[in-house]
mmCIF file with all atom_site columns, C-alpha atoms in Angstrom:
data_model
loop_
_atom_site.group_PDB
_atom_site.id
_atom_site.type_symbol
_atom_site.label_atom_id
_atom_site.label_alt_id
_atom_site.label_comp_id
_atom_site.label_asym_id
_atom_site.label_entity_id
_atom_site.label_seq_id
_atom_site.pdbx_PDB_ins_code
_atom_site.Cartn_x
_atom_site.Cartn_y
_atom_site.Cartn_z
_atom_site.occupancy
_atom_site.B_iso_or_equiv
_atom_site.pdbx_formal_charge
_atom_site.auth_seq_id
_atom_site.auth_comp_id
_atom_site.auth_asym_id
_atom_site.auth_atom_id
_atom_site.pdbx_PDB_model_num
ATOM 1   C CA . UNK A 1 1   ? 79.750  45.397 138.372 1.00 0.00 ? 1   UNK A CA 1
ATOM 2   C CA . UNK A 1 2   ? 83.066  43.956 139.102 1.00 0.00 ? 2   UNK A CA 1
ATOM 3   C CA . UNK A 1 3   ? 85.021  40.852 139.892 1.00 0.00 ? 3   UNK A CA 1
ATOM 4   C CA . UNK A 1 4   ? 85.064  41.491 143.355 1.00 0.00 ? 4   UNK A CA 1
ATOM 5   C CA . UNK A 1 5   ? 81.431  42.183 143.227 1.00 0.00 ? 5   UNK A CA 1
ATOM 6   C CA . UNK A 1 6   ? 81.081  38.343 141.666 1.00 0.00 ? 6   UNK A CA 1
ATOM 7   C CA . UNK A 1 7   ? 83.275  36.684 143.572 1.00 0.00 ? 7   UNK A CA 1
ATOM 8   C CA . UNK A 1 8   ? 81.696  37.870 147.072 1.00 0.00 ? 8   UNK A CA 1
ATOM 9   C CA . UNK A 1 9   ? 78.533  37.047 145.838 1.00 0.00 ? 9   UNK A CA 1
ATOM 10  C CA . UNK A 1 10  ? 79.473  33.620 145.519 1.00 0.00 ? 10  UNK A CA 1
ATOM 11  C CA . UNK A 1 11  ? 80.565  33.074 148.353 1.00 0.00 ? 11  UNK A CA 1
ATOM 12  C CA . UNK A 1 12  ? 77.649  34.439 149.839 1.00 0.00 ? 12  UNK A CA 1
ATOM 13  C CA . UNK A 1 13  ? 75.415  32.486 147.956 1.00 0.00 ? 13  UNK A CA 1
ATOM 14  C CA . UNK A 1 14  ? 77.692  29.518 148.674 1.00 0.00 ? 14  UNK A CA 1
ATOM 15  C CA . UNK A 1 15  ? 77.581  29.916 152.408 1.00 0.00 ? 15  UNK A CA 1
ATOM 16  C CA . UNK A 1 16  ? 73.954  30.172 152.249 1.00 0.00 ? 16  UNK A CA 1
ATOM 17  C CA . UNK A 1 17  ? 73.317  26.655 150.651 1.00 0.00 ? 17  UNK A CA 1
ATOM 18  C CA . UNK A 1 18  ? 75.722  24.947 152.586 1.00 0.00 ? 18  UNK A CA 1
ATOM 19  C CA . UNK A 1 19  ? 73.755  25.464 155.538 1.00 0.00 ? 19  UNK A CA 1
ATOM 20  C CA . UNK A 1 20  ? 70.601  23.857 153.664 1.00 0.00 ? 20  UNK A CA 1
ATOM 21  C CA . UNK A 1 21  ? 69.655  20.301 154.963 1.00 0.00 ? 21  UNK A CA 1
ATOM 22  C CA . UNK A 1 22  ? 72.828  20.279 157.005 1.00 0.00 ? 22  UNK A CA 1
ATOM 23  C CA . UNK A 1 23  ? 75.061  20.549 154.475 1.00 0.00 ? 23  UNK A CA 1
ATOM 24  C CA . UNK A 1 24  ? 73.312  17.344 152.546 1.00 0.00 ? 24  UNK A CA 1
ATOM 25  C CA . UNK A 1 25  ? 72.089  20.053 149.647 1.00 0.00 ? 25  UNK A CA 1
ATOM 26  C CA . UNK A 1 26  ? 75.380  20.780 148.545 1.00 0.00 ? 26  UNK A CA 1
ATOM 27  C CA . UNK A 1 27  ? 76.803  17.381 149.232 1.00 0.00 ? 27  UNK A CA 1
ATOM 28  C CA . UNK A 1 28  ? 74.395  15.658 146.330 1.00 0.00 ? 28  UNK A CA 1
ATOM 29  C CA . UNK A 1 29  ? 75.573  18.844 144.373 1.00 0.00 ? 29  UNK A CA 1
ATOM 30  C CA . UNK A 1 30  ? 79.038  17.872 144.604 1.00 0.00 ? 30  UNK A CA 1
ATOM 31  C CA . UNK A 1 31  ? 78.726  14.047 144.381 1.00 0.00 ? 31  UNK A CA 1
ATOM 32  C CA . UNK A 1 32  ? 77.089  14.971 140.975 1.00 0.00 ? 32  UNK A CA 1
ATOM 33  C CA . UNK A 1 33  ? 79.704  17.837 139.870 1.00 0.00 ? 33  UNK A CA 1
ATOM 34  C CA . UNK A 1 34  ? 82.308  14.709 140.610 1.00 0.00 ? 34  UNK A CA 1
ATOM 35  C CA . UNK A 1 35  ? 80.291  12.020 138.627 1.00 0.00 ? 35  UNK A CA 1
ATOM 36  C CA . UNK A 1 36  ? 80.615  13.922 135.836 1.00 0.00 ? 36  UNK A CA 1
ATOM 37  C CA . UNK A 1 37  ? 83.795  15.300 135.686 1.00 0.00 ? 37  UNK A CA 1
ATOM 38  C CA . UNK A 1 38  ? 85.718  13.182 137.929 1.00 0.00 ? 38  UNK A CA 1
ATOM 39  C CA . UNK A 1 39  ? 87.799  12.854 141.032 1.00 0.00 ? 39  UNK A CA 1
ATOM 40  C CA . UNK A 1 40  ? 90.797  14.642 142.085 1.00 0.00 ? 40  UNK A CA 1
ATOM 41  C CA . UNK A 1 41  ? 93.472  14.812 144.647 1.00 0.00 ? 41  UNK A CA 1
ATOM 42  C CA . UNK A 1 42  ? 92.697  16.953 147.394 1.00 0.00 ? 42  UNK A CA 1
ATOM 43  C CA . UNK A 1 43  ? 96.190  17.838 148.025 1.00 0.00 ? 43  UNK A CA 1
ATOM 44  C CA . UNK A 1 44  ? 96.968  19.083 144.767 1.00 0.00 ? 44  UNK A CA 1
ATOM 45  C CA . UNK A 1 45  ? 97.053  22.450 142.993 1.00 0.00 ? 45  UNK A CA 1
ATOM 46  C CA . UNK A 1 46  ? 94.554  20.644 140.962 1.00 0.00 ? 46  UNK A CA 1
ATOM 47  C CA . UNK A 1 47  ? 91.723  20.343 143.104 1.00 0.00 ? 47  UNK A CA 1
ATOM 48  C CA . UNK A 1 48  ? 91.696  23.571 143.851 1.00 0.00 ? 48  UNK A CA 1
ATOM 49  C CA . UNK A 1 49  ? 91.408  24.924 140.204 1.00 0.00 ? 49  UNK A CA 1
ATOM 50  C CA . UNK A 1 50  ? 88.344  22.278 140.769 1.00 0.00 ? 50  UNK A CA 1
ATOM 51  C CA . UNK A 1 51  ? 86.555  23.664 143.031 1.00 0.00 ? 51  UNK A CA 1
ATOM 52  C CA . UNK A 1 52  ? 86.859  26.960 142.145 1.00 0.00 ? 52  UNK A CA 1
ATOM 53  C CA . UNK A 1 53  ? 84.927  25.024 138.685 1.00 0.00 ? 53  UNK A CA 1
ATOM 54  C CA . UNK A 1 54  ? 83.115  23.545 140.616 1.00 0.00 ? 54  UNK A CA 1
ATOM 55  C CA . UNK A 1 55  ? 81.618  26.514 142.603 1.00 0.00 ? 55  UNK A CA 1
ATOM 56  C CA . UNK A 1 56  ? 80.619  28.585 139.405 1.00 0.00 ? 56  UNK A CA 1
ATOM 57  C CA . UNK A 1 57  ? 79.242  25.611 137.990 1.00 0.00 ? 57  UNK A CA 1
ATOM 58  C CA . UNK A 1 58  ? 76.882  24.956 141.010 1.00 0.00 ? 58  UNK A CA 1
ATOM 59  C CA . UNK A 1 59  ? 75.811  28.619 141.049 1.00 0.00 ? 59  UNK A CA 1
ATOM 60  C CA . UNK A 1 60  ? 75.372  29.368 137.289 1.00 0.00 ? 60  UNK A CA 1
ATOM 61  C CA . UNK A 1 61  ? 74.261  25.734 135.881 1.00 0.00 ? 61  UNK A CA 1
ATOM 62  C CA . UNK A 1 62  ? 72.903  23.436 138.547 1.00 0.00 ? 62  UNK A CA 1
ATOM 63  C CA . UNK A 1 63  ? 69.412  23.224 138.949 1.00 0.00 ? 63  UNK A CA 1
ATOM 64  C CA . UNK A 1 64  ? 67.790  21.992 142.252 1.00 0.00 ? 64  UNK A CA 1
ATOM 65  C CA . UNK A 1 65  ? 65.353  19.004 141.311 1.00 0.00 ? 65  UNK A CA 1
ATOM 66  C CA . UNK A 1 66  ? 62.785  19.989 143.246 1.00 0.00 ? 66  UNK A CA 1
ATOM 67  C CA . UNK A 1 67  ? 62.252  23.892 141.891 1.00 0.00 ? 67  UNK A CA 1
ATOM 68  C CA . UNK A 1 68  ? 63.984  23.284 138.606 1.00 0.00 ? 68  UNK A CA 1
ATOM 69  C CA . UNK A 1 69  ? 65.171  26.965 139.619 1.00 0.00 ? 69  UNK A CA 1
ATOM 70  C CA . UNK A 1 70  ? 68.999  27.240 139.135 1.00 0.00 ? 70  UNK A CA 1
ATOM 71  C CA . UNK A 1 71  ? 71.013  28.190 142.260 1.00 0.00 ? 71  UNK A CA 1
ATOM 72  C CA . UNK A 1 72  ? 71.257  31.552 141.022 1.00 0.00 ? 72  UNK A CA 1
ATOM 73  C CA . UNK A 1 73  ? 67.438  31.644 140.437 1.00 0.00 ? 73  UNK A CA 1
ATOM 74  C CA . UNK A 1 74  ? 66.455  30.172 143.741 1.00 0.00 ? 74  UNK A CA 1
ATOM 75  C CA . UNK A 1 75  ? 68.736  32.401 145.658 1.00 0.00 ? 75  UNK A CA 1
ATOM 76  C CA . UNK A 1 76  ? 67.063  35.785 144.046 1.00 0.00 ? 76  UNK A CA 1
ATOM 77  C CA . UNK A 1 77  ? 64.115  33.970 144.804 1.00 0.00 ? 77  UNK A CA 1
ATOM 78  C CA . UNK A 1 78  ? 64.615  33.579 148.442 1.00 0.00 ? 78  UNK A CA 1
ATOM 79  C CA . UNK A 1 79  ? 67.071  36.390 149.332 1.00 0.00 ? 79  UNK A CA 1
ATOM 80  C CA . UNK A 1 80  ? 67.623  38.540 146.209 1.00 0.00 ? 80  UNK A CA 1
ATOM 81  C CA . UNK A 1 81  ? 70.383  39.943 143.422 1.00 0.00 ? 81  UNK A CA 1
ATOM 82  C CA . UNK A 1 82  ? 70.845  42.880 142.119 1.00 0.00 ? 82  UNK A CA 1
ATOM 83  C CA . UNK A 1 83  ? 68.071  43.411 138.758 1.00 0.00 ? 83  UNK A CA 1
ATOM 84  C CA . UNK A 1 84  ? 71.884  44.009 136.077 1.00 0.00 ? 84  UNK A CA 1
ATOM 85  C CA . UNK A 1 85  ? 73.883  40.844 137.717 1.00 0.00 ? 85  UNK A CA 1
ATOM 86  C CA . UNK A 1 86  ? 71.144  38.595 137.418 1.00 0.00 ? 86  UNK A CA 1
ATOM 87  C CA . UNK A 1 87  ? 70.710  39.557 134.040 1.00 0.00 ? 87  UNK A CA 1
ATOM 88  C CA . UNK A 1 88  ? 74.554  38.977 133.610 1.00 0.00 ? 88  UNK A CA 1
ATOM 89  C CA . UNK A 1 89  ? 74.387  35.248 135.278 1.00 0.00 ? 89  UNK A CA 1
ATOM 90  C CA . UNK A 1 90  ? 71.744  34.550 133.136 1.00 0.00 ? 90  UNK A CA 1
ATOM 91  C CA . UNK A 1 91  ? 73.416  35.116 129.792 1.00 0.00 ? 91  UNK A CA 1
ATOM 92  C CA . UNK A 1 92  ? 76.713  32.837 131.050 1.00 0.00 ? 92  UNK A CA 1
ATOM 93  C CA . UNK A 1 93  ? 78.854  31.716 128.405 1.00 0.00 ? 93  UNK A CA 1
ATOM 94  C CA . UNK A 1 94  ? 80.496  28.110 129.101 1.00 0.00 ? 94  UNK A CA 1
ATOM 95  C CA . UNK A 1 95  ? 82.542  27.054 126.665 1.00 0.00 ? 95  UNK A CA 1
ATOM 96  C CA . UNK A 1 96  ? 85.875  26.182 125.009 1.00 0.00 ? 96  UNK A CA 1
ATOM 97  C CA . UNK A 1 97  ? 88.040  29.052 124.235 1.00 0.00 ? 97  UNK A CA 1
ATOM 98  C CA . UNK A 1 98  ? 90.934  29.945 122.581 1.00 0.00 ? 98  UNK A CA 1
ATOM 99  C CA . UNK A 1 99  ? 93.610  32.905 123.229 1.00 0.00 ? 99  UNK A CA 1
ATOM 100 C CA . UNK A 1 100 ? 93.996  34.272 120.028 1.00 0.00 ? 100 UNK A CA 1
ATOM 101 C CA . UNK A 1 101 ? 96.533  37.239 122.114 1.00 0.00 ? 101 UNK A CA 1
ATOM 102 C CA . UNK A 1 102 ? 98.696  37.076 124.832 1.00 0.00 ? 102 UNK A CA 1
ATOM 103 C CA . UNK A 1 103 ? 98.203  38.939 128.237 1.00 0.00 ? 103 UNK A CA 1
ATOM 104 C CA . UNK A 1 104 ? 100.255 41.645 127.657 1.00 0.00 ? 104 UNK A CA 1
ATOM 105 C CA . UNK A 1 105 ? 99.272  42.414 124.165 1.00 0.00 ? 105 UNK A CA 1
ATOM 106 C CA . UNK A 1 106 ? 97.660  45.752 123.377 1.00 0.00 ? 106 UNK A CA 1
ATOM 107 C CA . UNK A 1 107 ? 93.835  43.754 123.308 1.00 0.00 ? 107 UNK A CA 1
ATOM 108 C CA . UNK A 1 108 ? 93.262  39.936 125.421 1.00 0.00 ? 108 UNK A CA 1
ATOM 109 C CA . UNK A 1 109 ? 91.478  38.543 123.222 1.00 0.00 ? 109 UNK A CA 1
ATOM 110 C CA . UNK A 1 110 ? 89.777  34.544 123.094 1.00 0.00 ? 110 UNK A CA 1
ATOM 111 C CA . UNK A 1 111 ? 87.871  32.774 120.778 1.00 0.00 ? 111 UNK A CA 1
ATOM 112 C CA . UNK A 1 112 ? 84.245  30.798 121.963 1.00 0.00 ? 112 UNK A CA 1
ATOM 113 C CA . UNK A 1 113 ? 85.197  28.191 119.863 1.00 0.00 ? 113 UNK A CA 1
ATOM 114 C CA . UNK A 1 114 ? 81.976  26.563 120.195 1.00 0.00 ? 114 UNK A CA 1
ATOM 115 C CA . UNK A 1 115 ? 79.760  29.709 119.505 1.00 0.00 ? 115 UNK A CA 1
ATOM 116 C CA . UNK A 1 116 ? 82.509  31.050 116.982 1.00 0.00 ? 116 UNK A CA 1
ATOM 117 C CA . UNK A 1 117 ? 82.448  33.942 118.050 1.00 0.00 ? 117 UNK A CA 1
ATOM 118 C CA . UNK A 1 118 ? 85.661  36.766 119.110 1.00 0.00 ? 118 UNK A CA 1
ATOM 119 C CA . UNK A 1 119 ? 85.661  38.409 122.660 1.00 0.00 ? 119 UNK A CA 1
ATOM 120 C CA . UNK A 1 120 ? 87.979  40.970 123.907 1.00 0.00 ? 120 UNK A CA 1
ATOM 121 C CA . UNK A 1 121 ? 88.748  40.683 127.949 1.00 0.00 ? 121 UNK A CA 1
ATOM 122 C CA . UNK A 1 122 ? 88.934  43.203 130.534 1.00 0.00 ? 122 UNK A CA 1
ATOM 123 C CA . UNK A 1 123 ? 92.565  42.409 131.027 1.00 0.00 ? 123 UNK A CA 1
ATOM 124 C CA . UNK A 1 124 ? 92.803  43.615 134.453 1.00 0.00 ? 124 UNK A CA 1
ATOM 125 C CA . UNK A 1 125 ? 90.640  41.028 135.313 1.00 0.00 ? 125 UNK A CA 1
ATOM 126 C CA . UNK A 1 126 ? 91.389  37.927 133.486 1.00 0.00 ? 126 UNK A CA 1
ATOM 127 C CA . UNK A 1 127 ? 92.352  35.208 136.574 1.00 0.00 ? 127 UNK A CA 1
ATOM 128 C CA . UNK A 1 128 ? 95.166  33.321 135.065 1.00 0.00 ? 128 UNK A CA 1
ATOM 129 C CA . UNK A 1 129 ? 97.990  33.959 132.296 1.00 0.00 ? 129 UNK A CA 1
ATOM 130 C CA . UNK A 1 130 ? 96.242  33.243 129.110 1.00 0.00 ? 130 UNK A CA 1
ATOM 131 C CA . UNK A 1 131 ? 99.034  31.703 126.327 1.00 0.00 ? 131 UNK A CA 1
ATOM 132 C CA . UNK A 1 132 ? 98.255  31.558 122.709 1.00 0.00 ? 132 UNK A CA 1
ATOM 133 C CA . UNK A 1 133 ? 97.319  28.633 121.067 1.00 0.00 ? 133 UNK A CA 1
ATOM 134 C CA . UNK A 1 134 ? 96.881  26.774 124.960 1.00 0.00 ? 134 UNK A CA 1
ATOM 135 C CA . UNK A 1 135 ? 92.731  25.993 124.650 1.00 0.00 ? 135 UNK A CA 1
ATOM 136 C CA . UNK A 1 136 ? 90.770  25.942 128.025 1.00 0.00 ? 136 UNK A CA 1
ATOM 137 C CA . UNK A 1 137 ? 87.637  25.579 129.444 1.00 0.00 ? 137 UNK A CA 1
ATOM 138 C CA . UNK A 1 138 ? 85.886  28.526 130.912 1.00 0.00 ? 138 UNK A CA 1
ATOM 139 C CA . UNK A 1 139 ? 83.210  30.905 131.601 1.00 0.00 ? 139 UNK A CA 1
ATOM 140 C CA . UNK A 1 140 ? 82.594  34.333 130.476 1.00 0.00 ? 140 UNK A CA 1
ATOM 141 C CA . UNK A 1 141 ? 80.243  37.346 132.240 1.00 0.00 ? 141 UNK A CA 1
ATOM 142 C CA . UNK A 1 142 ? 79.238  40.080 129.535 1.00 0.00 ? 142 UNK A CA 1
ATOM 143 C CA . UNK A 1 143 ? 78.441  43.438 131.983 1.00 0.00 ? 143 UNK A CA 1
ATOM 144 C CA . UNK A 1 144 ? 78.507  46.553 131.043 1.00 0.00 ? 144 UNK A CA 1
ATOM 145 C CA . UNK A 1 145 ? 82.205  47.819 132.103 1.00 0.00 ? 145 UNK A CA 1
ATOM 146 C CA . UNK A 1 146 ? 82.964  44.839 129.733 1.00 0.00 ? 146 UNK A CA 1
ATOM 147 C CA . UNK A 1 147 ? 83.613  40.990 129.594 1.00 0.00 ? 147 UNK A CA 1
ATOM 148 C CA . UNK A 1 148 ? 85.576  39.043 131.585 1.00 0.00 ? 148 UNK A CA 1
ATOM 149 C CA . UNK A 1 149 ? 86.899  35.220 132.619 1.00 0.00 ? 149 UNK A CA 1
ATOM 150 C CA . UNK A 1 150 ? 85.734  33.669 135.738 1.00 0.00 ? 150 UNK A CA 1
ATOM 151 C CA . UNK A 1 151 ? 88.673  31.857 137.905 1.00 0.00 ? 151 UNK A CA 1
ATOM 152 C CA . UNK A 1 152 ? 86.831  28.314 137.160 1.00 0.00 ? 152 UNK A CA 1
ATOM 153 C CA . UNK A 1 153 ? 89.399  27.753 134.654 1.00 0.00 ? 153 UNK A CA 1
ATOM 154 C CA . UNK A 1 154 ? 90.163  24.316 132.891 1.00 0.00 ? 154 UNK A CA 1
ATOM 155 C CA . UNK A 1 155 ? 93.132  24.374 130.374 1.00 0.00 ? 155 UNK A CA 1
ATOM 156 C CA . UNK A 1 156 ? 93.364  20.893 127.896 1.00 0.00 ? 156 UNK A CA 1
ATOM 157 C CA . UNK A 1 157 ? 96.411  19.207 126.640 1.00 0.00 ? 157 UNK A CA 1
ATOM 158 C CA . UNK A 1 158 ? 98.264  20.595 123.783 1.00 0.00 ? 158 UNK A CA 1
ATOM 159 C CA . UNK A 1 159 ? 98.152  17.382 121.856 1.00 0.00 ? 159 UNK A CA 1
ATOM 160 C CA . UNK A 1 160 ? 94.115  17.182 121.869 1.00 0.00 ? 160 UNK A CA 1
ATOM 161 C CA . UNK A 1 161 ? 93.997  20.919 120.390 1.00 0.00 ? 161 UNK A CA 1
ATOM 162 C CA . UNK A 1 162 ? 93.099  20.249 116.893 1.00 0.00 ? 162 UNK A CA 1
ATOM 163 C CA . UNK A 1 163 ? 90.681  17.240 118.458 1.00 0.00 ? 163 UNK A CA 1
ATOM 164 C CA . UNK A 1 164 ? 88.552  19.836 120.557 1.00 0.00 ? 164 UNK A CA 1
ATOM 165 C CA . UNK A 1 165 ? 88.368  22.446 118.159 1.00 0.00 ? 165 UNK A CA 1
ATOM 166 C CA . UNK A 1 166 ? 86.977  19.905 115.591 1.00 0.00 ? 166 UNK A CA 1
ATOM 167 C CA . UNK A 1 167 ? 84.265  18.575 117.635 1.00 0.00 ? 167 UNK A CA 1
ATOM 168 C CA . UNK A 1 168 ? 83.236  21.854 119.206 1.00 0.00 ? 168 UNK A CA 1
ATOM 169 C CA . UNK A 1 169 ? 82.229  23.035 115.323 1.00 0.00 ? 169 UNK A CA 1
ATOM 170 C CA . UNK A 1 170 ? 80.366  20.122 115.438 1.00 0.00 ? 170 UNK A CA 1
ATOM 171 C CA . UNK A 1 171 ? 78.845  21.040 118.306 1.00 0.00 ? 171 UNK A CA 1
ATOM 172 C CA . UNK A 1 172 ? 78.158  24.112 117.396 1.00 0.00 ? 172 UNK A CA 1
ATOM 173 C CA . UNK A 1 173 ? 76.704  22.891 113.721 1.00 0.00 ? 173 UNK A CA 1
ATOM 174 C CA . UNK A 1 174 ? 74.639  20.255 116.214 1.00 0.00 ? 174 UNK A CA 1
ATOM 175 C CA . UNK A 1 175 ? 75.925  17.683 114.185 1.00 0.00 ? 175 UNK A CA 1
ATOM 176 C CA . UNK A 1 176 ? 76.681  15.537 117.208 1.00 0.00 ? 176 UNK A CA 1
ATOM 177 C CA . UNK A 1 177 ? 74.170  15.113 120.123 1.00 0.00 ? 177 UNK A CA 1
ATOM 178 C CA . UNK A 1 178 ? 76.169  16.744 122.822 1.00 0.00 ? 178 UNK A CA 1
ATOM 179 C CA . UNK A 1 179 ? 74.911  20.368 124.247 1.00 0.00 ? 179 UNK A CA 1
ATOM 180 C CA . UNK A 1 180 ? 77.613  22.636 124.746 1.00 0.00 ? 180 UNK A CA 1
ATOM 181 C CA . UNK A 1 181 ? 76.999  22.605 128.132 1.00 0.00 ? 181 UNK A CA 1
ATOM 182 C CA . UNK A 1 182 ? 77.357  18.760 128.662 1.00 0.00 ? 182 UNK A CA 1
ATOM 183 C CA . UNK A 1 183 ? 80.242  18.620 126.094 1.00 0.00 ? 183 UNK A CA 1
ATOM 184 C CA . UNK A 1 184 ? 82.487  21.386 128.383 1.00 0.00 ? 184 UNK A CA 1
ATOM 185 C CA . UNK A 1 185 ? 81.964  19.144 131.596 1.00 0.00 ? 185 UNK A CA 1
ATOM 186 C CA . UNK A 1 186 ? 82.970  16.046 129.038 1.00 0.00 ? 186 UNK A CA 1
ATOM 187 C CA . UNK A 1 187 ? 85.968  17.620 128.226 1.00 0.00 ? 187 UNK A CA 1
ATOM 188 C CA . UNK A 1 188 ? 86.239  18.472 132.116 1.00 0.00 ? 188 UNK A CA 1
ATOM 189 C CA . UNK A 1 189 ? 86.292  15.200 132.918 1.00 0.00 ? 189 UNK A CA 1
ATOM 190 C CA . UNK A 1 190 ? 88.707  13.606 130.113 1.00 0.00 ? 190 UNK A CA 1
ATOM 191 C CA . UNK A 1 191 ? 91.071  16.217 131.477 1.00 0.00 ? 191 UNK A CA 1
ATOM 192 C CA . UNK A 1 192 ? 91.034  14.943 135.229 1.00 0.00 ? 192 UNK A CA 1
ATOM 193 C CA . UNK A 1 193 ? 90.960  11.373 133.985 1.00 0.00 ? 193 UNK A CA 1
ATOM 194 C CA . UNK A 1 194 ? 94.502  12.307 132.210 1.00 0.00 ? 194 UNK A CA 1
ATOM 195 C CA . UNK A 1 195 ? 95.937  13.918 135.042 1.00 0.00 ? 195 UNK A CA 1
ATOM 196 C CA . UNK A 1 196 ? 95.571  10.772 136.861 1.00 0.00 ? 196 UNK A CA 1
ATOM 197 C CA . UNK A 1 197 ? 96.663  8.687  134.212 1.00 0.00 ? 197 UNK A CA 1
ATOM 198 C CA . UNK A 1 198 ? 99.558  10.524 133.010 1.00 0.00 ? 198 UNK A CA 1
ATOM 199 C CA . UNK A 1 199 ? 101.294 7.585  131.542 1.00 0.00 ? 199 UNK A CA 1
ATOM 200 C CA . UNK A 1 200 ? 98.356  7.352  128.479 1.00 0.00 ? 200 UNK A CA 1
ATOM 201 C CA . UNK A 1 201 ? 98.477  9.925  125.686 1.00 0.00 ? 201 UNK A CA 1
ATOM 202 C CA . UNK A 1 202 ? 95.755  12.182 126.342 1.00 0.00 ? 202 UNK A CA 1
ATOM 203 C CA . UNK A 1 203 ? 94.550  11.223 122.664 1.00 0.00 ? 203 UNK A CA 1
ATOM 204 C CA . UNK A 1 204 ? 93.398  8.010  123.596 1.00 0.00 ? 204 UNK A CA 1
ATOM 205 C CA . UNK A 1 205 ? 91.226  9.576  126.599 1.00 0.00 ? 205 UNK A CA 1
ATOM 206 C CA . UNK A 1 206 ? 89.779  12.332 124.991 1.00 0.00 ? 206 UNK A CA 1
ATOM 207 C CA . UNK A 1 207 ? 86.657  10.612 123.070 1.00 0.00 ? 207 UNK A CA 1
ATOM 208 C CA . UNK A 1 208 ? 83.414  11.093 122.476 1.00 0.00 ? 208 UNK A CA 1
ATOM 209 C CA . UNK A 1 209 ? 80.583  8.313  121.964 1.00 0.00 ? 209 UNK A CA 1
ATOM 210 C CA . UNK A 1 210 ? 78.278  9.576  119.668 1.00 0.00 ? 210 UNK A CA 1
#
């Protein structure tokens, strides 16, 4: 399996629920996606790195309420994937990483830094330039060519680096009641919020409430 092979598949399986309920199913998906994370402007560069997020999210995490199937799920369900990328969408890793080499480097490789655990990219396919030390948001398919970063990428400020890396060991220890899972869309959202205000250090918007 490769990228391609992913990314036309979600767009398939994209064009297939926005036809549900005249385009109402995806709507409540969206409205929810944007509760959580926030609002953005749609003529930015921004709000397209959104809804790129926004897409895997709705495909790999959101589950409909009346199945409790994920959109993944109910699509193999009602249409059908391949036996090896289901398997690979259902082992999706969501988390907070952080580049531990440059693109360019002789390995890519990031660090789950709420898992704590090392992975080395296929570097042909990583969808953005990954900088050293710059944490980010993401999600990561293990197949077996390799692993690799899907486009949904979120990088966080510089200044909150030492704050996210702090409370994603706690995460991971479960020492604070946040699920990975909800604490990446969090940190999703405190990023949007200080893109729009931009005059507030991002230190005083990235918080958690315990």
């Amino acid at each position: 399996m490769i990228v391609k092979d992913v990314d036309k598949l979600f767009d398939e399986i994209l064009s297939y629920f926005a036809r549900r309920e005249n385009g109402k199913f995806l709507e409540t998906a969206k409205n929810k996606y944007f509760h959580l994370t926030g609002n953005v402007d749609h003529d930015t560069q921004d709000f397209e790195h959104k809804m790129k997020s926004f897409t895997e999210w709705f495909i790999l995490h959101y589950s409909c309420f009346r199945t409790g199937k994920k959109i993944f799920e109910l699509y193999h369900q009602e249409v059908g994937i391949d036996h090896l990328i289901y398997q690979v969408f259902s082992s999706v890793i969501y988390s907070v990483f952080d580049p531990i080499s440059n693109v360019g480097e002789d390995k890519s490789i990031i660090f789950d830094c709420v898992h704590q655990k090392k992975y080395q990219l296929m570097k042909e396919h990583n969808p953005f330039l990954i900088v050293k030390g710059e944490i980010f948001i993401g999600r990561l398919l293990k197949t077996n060519s390799g692993v690799f970063l899907l486009k949904g990428v979120v990088p966080l400020p510089y200044e909150v680096r030492n704050w996210v890396m702090k409370q994603s060991i706690l995460v991971q220890k479960k020492q604070i009641s946040y699920m990975p899972e909800e604490f990446c869309l969090e940190l999703e959202g405190m990023k949007y919020r200080s893109l729009q205000y931009q005059h507030i250090n991002p230190e005083r918007i990235f918080t958690l409430q315990y």
